[in-house]
Short mmCIF file of C-alpha atoms in Angstrom, two decimals:
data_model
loop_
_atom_site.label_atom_id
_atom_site.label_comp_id
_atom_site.label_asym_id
_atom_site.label_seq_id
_atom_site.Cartn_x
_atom_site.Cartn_y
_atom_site.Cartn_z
CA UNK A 1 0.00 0.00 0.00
CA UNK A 2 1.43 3.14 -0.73
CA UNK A 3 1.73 6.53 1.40
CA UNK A 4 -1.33 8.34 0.03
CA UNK A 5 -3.24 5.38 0.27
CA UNK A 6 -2.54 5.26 4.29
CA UNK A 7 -3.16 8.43 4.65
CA UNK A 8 -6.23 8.46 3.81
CA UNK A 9 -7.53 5.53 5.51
CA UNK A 10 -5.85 6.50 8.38
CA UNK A 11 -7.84 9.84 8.14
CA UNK A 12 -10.88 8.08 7.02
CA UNK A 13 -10.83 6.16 10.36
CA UNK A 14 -10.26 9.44 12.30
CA UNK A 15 -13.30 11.41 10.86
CA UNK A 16 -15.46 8.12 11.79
CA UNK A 17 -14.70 8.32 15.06
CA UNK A 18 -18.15 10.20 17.03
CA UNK A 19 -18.51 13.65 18.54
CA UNK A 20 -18.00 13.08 22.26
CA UNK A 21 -15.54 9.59 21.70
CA UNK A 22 -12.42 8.69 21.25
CA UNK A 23 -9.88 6.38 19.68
CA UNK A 24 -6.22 5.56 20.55
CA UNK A 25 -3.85 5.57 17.66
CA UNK A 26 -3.25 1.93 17.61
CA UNK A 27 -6.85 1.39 17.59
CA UNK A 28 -6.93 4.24 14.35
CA UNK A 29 -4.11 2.08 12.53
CA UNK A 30 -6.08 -0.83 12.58
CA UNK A 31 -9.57 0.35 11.46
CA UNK A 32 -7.73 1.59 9.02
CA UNK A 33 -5.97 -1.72 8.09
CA UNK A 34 -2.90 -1.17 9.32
CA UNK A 35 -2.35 -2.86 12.34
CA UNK A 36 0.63 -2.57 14.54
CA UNK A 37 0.92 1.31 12.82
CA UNK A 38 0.30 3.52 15.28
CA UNK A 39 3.39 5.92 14.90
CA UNK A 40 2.40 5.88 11.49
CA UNK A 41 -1.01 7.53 12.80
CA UNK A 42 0.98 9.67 15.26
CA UNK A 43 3.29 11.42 12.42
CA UNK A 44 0.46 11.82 10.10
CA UNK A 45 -1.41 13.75 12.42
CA UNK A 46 1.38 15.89 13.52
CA UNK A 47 1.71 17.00 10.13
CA UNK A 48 -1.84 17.69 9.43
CA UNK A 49 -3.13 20.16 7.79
CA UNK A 50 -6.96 19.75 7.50
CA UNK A 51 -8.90 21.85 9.60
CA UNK A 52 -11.69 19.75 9.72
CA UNK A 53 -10.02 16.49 10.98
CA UNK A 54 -11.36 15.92 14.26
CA UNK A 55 -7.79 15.04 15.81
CA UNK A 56 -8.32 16.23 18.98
CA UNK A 57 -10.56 12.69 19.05
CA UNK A 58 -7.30 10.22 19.31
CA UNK A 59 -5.69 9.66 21.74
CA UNK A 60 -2.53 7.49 24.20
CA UNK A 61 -4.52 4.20 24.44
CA UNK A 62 -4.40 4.72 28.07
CA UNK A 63 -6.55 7.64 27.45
CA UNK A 64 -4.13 10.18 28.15
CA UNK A 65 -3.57 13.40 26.14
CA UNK A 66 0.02 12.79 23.96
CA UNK A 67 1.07 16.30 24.20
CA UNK A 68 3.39 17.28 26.94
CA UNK A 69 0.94 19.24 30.18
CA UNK A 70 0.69 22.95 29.13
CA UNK A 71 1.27 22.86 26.02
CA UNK A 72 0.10 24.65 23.25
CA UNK A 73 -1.79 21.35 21.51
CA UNK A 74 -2.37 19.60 25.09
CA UNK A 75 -4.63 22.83 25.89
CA UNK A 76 -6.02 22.63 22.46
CA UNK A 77 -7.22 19.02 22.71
CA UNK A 78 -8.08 19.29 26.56
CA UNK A 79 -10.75 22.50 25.58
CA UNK A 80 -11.85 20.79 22.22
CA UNK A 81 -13.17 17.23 23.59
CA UNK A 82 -14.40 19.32 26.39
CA UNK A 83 -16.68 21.33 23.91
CA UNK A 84 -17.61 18.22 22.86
CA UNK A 85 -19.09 17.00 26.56
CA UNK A 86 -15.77 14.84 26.89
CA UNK A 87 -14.65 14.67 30.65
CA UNK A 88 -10.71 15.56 30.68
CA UNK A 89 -9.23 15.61 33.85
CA UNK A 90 -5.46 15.86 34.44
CA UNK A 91 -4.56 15.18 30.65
CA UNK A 92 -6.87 11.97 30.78
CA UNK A 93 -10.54 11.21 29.66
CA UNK A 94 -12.40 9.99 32.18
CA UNK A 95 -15.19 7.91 32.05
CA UNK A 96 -13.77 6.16 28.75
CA UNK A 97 -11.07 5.15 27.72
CA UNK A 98 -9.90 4.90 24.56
CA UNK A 99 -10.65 1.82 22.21
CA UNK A 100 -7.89 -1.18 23.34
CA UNK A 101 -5.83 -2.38 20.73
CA UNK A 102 -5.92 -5.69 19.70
CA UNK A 103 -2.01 -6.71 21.95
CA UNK A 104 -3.99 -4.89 25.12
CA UNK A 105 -7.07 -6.99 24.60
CA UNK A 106 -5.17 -10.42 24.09
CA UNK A 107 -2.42 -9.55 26.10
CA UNK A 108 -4.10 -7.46 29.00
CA UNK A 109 -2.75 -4.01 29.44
CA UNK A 110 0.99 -2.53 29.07
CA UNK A 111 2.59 -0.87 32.51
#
């Protein structure tokens, strides 16, 4: 599969993620058929350029915010699933978490 083609399954799988949810980006990689890829979906989205892509909607698979506390994009993401009724409380969602990937769910969590 080539680049382009990723890259826009991967952001296929991002805009089909729900208002108010969220997705880790191992969990992103493999709805979009690309299992094991999630730096893949990491370095796409930190060169994004599409206004509309609701990023803010992936996150750590431990729920956590990737961005480093106080930062520019960690405030960004905290205030946008916020808008969107999404609990966020010390750079983690509460309430959910986001969607396991496939090694978590056969292999339990990571520590």
């Amino acid at each position: 599969m080539d680049s382009e083609t990723a890259a826009a399954r991967i952001r296929a799988a991002i805009r089909a993620i729900p208002k108010g949810q969220v997705a880790g980006y191992g969990e992103i990689a493999r709805r979009a058929g690309l299992p094991g890829r999630a730096r893949l979906v990491a370095r796409l989205l930190s060169e994004n350029e599409d206004a509309k892509l609701p990023w803010h909607r992936v996150l750590r698979s431990d729920g956590r915010i990737a961005f480093p506390e106080g930062s520019k994009g960690y405030r960004e993401q905290s205030q946008r699933l916020r808008a969107e009724g999404v609990t966020v409380e010390k750079g983690r969602v509460s309430g959910q978490r986001a969607a396991a990937t496939l090694d978590s769910q056969i292999w339990g969590p990571a520590d």
